[in-house]
PDB file of N, CA and C in Angstrom:
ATOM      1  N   UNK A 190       9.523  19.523 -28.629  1.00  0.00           N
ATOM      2  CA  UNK A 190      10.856  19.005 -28.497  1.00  0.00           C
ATOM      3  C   UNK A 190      11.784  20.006 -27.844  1.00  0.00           C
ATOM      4  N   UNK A 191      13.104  19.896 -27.655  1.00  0.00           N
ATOM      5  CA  UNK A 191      13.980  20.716 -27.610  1.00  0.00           C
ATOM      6  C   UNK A 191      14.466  21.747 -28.172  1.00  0.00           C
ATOM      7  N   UNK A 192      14.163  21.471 -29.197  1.00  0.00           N
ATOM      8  CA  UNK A 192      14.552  22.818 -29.980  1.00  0.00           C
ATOM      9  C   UNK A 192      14.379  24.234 -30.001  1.00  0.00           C
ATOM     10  N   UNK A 193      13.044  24.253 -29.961  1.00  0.00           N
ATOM     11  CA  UNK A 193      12.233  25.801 -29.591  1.00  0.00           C
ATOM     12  C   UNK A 193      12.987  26.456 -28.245  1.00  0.00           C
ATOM     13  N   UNK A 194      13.311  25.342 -26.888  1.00  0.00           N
ATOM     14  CA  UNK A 194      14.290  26.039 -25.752  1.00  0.00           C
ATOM     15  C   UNK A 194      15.220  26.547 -25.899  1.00  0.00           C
ATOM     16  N   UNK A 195      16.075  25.151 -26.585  1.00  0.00           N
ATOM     17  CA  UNK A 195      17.315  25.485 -27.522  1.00  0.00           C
ATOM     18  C   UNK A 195      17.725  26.589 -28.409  1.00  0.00           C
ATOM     19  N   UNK A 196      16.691  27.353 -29.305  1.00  0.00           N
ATOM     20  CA  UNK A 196      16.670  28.422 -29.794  1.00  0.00           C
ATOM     21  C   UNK A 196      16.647  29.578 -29.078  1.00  0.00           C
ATOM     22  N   UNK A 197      15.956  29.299 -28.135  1.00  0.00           N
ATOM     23  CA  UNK A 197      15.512  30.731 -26.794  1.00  0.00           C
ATOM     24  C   UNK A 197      16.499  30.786 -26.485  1.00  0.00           C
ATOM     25  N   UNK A 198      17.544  30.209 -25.721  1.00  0.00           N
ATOM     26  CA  UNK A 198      18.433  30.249 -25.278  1.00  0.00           C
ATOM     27  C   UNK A 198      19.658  30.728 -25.853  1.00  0.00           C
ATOM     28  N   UNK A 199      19.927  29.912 -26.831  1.00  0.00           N
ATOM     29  CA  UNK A 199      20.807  30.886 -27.986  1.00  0.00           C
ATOM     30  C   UNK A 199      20.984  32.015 -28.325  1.00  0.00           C
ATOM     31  N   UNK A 200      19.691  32.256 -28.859  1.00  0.00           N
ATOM     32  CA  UNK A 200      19.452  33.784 -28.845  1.00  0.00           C
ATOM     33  C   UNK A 200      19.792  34.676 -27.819  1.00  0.00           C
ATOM     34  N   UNK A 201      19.209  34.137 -26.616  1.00  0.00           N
ATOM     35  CA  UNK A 201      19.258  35.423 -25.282  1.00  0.00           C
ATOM     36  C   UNK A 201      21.236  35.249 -25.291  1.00  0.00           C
ATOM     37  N   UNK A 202      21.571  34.094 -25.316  1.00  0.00           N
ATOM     38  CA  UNK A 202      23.404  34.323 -25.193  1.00  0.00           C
ATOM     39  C   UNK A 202      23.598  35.539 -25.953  1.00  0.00           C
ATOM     40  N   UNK A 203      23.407  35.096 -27.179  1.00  0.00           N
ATOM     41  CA  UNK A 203      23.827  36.235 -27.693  1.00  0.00           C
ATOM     42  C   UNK A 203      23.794  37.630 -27.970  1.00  0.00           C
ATOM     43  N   UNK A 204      23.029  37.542 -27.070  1.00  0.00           N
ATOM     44  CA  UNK A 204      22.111  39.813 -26.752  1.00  0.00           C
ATOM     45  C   UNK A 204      22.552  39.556 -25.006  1.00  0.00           C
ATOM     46  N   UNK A 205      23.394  38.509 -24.178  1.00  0.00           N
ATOM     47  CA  UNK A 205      23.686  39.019 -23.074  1.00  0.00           C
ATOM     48  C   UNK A 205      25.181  38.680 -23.274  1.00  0.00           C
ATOM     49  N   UNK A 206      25.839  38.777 -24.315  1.00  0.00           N
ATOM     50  CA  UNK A 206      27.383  38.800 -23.941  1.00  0.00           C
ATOM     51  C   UNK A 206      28.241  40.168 -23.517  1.00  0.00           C
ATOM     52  N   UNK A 207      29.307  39.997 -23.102  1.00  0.00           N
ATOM     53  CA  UNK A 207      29.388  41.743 -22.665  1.00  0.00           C
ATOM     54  C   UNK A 207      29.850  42.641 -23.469  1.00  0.00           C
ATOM     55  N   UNK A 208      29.627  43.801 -22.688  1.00  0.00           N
ATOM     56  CA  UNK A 208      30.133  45.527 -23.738  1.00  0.00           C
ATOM     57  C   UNK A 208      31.401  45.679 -23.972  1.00  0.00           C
ATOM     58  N   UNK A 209      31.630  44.880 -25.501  1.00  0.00           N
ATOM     59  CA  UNK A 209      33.134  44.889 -25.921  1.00  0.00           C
ATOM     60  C   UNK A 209      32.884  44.725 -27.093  1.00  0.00           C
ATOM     61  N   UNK A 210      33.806  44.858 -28.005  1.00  0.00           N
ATOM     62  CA  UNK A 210      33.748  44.149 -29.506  1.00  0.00           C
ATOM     63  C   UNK A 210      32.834  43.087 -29.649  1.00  0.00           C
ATOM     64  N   UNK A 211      32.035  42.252 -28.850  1.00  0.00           N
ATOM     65  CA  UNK A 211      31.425  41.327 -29.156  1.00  0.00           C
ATOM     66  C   UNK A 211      30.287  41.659 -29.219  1.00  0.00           C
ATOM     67  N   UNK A 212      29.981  42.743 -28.355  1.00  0.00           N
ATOM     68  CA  UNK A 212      28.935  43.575 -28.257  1.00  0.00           C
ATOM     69  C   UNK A 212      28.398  44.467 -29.697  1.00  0.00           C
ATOM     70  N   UNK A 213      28.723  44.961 -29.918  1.00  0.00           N
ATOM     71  CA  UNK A 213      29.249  45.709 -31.301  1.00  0.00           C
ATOM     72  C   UNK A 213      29.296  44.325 -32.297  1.00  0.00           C
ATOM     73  N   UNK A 214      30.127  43.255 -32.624  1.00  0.00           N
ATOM     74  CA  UNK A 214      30.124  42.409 -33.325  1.00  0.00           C
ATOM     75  C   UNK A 214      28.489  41.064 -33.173  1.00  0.00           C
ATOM     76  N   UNK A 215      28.422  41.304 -31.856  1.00  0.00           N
ATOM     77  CA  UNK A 215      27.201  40.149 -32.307  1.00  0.00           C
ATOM     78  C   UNK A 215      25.781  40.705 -32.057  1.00  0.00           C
ATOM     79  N   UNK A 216      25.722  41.999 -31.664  1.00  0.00           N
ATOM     80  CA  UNK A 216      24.237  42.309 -30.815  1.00  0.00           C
ATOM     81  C   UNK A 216      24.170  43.823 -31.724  1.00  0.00           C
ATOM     82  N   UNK A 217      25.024  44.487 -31.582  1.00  0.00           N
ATOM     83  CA  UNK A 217      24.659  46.135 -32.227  1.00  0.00           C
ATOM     84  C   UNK A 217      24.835  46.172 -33.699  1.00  0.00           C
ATOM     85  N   UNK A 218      25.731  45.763 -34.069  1.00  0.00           N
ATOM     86  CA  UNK A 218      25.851  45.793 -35.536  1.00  0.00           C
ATOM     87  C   UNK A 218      24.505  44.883 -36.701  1.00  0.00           C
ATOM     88  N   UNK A 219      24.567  43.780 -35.701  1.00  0.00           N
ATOM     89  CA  UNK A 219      23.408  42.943 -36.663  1.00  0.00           C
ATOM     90  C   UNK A 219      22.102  43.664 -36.727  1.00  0.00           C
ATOM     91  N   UNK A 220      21.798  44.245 -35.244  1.00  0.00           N
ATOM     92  CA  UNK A 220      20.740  45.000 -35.054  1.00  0.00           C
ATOM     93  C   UNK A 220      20.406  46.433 -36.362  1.00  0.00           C
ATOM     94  N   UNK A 221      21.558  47.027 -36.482  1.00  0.00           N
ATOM     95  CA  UNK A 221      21.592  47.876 -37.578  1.00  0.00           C
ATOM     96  C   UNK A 221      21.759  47.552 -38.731  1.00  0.00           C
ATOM     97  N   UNK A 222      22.366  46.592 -38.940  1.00  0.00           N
ATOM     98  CA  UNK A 222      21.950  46.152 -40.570  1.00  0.00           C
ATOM     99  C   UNK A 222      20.367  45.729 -40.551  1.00  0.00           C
ATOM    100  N   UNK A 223      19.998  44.932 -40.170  1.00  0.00           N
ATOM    101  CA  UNK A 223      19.046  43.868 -40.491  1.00  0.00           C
ATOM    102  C   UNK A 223      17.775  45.500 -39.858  1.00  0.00           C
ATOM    103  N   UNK A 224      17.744  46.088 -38.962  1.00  0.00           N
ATOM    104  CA  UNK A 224      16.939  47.616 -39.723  1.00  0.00           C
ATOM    105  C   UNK A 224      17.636  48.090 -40.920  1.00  0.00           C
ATOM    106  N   UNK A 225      18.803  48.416 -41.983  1.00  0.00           N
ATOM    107  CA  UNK A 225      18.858  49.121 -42.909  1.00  0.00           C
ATOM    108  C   UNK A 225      18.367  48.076 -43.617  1.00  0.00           C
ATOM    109  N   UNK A 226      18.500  46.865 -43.836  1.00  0.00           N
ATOM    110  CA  UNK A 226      18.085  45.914 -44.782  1.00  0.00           C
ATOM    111  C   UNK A 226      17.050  45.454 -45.145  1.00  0.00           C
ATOM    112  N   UNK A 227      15.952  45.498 -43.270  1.00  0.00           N
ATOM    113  CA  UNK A 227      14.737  45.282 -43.626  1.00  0.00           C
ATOM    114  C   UNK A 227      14.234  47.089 -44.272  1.00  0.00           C
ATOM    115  N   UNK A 228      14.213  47.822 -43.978  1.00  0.00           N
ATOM    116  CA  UNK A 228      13.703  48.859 -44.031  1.00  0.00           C
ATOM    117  C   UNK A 228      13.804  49.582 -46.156  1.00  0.00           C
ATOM    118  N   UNK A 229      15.146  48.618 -46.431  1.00  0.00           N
ATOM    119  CA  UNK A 229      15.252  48.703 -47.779  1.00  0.00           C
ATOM    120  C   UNK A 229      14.316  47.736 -48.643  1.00  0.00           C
ATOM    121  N   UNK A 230      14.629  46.713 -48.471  1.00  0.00           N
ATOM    122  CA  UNK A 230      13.538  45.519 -49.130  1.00  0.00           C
ATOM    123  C   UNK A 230      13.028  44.399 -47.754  1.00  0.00           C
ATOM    124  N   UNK A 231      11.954  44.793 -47.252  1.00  0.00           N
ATOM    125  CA  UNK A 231      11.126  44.220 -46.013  1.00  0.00           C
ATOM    126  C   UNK A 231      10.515  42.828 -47.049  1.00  0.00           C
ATOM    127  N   UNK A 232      10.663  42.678 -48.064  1.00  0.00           N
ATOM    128  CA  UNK A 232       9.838  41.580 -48.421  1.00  0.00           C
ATOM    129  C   UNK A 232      10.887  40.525 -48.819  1.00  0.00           C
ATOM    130  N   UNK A 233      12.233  40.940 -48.082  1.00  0.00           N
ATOM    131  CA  UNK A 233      13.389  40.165 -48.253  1.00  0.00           C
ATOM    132  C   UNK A 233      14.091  39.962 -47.233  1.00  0.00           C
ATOM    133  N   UNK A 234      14.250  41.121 -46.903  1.00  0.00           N
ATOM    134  CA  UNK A 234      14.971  41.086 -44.807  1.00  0.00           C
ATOM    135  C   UNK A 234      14.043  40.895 -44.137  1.00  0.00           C
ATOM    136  N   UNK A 235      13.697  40.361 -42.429  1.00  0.00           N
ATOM    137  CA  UNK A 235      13.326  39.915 -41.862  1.00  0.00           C
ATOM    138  C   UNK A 235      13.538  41.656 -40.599  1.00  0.00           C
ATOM    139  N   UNK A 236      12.470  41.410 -39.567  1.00  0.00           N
ATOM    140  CA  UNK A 236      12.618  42.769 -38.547  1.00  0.00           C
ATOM    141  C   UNK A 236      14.040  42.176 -38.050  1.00  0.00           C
ATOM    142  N   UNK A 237      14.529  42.998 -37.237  1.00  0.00           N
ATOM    143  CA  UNK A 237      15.358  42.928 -36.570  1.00  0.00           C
ATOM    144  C   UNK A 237      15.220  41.572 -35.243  1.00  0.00           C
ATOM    145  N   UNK A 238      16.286  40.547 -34.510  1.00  0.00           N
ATOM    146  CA  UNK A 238      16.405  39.926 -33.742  1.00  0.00           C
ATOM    147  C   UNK A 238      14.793  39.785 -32.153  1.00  0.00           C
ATOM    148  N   UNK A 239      15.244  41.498 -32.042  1.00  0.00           N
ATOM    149  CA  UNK A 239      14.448  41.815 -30.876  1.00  0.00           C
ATOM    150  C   UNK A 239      13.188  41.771 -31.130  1.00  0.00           C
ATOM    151  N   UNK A 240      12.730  42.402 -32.467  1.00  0.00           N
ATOM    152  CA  UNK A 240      11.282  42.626 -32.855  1.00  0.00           C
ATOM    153  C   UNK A 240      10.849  41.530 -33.353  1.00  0.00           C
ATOM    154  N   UNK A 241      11.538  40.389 -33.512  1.00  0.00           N
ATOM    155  CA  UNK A 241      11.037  38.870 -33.871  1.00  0.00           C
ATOM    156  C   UNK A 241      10.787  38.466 -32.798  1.00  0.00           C
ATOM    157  N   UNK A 242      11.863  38.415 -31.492  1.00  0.00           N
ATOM    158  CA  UNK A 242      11.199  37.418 -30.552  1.00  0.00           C
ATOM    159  C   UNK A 242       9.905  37.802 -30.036  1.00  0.00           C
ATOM    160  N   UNK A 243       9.766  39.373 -30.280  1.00  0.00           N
ATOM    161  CA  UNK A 243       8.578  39.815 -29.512  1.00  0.00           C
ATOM    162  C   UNK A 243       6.923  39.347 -30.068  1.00  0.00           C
ATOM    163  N   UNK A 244       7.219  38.889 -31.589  1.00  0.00           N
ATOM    164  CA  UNK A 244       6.250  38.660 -32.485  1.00  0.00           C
ATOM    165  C   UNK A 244       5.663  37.211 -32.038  1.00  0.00           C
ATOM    166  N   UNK A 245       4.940  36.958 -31.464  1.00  0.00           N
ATOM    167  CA  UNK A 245       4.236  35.457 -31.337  1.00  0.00           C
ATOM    168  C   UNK A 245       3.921  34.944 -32.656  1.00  0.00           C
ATOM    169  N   UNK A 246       4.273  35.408 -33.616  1.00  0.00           N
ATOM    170  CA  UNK A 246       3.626  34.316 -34.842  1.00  0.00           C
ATOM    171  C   UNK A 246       4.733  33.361 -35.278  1.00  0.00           C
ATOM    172  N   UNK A 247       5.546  34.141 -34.610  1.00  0.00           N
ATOM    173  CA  UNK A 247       7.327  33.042 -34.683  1.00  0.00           C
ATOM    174  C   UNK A 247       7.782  32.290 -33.641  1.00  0.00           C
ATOM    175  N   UNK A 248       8.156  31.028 -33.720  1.00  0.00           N
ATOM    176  CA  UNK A 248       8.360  30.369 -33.001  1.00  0.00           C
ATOM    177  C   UNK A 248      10.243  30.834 -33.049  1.00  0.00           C
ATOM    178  N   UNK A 249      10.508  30.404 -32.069  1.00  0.00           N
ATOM    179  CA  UNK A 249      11.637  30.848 -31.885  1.00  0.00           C
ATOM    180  C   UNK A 249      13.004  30.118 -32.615  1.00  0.00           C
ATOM    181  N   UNK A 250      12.873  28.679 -33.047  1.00  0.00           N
ATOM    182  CA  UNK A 250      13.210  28.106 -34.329  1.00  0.00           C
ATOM    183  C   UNK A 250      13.242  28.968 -35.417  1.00  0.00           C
ATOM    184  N   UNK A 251      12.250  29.533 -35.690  1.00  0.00           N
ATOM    185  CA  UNK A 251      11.433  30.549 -37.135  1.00  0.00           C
ATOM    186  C   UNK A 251      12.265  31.310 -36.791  1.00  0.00           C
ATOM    187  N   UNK A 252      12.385  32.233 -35.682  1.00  0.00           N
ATOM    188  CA  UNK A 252      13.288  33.079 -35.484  1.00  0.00           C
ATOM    189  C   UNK A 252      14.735  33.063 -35.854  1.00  0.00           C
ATOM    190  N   UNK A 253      15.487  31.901 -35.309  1.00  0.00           N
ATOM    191  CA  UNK A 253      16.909  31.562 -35.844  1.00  0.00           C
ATOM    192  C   UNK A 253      16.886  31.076 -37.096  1.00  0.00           C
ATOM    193  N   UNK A 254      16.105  30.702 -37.252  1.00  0.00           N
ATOM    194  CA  UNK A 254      16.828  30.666 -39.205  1.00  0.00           C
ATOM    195  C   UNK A 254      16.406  31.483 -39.752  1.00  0.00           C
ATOM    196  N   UNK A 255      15.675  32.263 -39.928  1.00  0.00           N
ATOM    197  CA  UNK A 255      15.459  33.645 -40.619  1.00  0.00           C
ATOM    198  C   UNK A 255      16.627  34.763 -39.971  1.00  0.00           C
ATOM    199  N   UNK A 256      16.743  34.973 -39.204  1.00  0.00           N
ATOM    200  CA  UNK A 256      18.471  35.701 -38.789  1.00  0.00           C
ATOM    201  C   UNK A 256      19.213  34.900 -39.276  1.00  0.00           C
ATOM    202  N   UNK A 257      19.553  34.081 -39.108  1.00  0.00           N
ATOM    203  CA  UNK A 257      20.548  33.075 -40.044  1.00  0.00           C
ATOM    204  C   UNK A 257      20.764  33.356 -41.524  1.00  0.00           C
ATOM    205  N   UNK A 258      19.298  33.489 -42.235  1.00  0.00           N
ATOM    206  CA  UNK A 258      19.198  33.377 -43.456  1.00  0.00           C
ATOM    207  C   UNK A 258      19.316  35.286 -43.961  1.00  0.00           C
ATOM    208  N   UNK A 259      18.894  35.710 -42.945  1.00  0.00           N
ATOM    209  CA  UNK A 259      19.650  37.193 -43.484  1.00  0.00           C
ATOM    210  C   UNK A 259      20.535  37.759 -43.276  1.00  0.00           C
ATOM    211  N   UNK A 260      21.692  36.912 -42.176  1.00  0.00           N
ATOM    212  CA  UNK A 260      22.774  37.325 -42.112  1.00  0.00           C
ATOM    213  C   UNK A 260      23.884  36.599 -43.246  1.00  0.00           C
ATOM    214  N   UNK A 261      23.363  35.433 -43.412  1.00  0.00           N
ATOM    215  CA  UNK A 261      24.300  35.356 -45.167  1.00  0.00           C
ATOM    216  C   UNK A 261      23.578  36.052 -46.417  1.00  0.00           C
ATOM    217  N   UNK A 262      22.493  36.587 -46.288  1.00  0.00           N
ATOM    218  CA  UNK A 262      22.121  37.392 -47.538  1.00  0.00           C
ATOM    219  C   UNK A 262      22.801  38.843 -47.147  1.00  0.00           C
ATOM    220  N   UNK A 263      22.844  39.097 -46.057  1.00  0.00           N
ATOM    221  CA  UNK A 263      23.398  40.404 -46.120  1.00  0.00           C
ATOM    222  C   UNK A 263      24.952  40.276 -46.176  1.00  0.00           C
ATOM    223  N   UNK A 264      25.876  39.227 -45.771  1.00  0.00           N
ATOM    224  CA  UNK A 264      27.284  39.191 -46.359  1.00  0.00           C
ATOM    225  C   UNK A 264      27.227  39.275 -47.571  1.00  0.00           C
ATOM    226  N   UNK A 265      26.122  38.165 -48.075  1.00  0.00           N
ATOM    227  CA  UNK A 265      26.574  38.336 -49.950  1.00  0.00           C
ATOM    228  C   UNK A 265      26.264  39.741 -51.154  1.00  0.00           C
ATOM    229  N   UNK A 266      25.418  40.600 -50.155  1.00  0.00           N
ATOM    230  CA  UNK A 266      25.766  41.684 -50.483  1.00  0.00           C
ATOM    231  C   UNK A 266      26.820  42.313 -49.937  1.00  0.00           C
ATOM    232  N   UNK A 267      27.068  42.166 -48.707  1.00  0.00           N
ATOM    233  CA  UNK A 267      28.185  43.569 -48.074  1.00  0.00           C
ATOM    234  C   UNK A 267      29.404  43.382 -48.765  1.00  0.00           C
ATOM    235  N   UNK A 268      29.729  41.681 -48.611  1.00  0.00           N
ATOM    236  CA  UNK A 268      31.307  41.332 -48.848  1.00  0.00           C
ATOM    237  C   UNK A 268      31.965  42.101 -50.329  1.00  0.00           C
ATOM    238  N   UNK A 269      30.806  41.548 -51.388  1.00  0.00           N
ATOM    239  CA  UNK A 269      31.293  42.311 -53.067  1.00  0.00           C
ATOM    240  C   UNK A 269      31.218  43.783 -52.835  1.00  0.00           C
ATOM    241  N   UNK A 270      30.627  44.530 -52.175  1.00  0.00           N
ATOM    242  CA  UNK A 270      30.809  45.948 -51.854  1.00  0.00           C
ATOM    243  C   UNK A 270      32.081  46.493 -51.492  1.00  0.00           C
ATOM    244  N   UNK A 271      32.285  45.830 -49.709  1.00  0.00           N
ATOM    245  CA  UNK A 271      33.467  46.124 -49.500  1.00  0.00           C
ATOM    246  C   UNK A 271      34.945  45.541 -50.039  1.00  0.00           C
ATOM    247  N   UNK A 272      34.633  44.637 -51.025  1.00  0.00           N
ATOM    248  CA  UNK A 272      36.203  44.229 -51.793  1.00  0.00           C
ATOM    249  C   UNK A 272      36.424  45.188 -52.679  1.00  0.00           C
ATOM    250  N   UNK A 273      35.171  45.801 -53.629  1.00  0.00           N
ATOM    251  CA  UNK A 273      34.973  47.041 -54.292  1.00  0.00           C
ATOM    252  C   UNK A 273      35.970  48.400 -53.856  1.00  0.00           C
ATOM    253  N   UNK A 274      35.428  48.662 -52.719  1.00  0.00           N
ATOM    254  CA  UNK A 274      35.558  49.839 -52.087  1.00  0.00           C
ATOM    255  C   UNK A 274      36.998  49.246 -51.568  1.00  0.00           C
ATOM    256  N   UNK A 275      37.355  48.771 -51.196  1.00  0.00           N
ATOM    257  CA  UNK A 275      39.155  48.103 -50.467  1.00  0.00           C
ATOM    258  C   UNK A 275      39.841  48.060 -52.283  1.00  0.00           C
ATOM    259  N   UNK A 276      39.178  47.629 -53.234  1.00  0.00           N
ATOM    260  CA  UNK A 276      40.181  47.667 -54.565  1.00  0.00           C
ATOM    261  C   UNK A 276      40.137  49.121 -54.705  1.00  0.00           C
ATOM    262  N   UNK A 277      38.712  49.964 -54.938  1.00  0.00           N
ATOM    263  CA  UNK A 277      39.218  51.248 -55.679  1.00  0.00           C
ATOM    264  C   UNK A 277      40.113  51.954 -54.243  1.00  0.00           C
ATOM    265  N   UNK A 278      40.305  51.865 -53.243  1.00  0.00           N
ATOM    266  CA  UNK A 278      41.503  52.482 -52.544  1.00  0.00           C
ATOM    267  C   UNK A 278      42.518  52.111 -52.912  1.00  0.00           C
ATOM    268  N   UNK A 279      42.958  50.612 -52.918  1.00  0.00           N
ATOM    269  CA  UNK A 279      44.095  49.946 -53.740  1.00  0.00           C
ATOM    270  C   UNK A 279      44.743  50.537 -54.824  1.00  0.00           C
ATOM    271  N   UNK A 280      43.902  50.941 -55.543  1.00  0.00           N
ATOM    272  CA  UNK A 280      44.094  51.668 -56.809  1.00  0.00           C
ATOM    273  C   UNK A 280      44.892  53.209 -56.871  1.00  0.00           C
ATOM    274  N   UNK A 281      43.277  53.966 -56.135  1.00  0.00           N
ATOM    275  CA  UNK A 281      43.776  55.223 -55.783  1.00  0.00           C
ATOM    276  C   UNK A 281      45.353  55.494 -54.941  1.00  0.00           C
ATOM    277  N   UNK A 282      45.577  54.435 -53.929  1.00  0.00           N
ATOM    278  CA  UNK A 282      46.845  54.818 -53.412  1.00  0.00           C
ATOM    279  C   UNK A 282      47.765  54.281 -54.666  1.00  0.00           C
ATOM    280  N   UNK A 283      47.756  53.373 -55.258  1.00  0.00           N
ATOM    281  CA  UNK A 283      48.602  53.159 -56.341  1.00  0.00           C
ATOM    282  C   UNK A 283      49.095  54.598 -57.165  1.00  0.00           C
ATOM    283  N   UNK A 284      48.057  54.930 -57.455  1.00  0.00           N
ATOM    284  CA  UNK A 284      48.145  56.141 -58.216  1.00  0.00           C
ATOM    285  C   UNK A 284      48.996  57.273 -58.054  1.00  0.00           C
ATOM    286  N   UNK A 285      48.584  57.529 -56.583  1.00  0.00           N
ATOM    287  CA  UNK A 285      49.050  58.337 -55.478  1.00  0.00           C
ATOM    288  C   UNK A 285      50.801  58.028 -55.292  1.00  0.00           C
ATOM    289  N   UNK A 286      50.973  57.198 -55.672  1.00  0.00           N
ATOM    290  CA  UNK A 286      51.893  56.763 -55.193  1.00  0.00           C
ATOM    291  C   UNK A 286      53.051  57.127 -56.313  1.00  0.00           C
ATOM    292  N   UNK A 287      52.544  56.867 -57.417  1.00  0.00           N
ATOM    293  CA  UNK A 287      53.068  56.687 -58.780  1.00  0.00           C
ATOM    294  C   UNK A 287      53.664  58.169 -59.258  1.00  0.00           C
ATOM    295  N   UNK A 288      52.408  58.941 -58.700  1.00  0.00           N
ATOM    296  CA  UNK A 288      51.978  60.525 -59.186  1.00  0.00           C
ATOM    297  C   UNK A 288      53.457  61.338 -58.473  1.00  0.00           C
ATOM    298  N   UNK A 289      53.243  60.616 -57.011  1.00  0.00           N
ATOM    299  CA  UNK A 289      54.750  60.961 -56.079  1.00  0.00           C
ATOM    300  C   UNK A 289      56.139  60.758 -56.451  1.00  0.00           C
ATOM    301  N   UNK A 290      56.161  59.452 -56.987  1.00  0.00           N
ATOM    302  CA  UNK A 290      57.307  59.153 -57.545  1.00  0.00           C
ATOM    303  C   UNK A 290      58.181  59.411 -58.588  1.00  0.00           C
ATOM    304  N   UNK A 291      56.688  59.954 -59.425  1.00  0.00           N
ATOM    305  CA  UNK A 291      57.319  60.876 -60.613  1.00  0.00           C
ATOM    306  C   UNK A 291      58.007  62.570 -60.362  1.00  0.00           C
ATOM    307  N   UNK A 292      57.514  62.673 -59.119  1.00  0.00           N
ATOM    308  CA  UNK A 292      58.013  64.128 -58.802  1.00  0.00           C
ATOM    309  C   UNK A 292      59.359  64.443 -58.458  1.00  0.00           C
ATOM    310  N   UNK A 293      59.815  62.873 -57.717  1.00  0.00           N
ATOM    311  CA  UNK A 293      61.109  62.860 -56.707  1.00  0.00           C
ATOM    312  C   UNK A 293      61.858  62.617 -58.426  1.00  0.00           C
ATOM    313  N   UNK A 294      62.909  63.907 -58.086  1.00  0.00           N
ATOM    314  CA  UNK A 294      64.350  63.989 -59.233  1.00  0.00           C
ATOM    315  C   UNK A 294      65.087  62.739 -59.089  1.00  0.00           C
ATOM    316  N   UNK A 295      65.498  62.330 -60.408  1.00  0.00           N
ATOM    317  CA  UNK A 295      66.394  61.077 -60.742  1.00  0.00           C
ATOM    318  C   UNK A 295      68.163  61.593 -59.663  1.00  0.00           C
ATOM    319  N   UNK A 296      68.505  60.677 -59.146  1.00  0.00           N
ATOM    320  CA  UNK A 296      70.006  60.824 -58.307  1.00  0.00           C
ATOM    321  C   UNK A 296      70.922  60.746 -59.239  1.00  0.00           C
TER     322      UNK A 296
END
């Protein structure tokens, strides 16, 4: 059917868009997670984009939903991390802030 083209194609868009933030946002960054992710639990992350298409045991369908499916497993880890790490700064500048305010003399 169509699909398997349909997938090829998709894919290559998205590893030929240009060297800008999109670059970085859709081609370099995924590439480096999905190595730290496979390389942490491989029996959960999938290789990286490039090293799938190269694999003939995947059809290129197989290919997009398994990137698919580890790029929302890897938000649902990253996202609770980084709200973590954005609250305890929240905090710390609170603190910071507080610690300052107590220093400045009453007028």
């Amino acid at each position: 059917g169509a699909e398997e083209p349909r997938a090829l194609v998709e894919s290559q868009y998205t590893l030929d868009q240009p060297a800008d933030y999109r670059f970085v946002a859709k081609f370099l960054l995924p590439i480096i997670l999905d190595n730290v992710f496979n390389k942490a639990l491989p029996q959960v992350f999938s290789p990286n984009l490039i090293v799938m298409l190269q694999d003939e045991a995947y059809t290129f369908q197989e290919v997009r939903q398994k990137k698919a499916l580890d790029g929302t497993l890897q938000a649902a880890v990253l996202l609770p991390l980084g709200a973590g790490i954005l609250g305890a700064g929240a905090s710390a500048l609170g603190a910071l802030v507080s610690a300052i305010a107590e220093r400045i003399p009453a007028a």
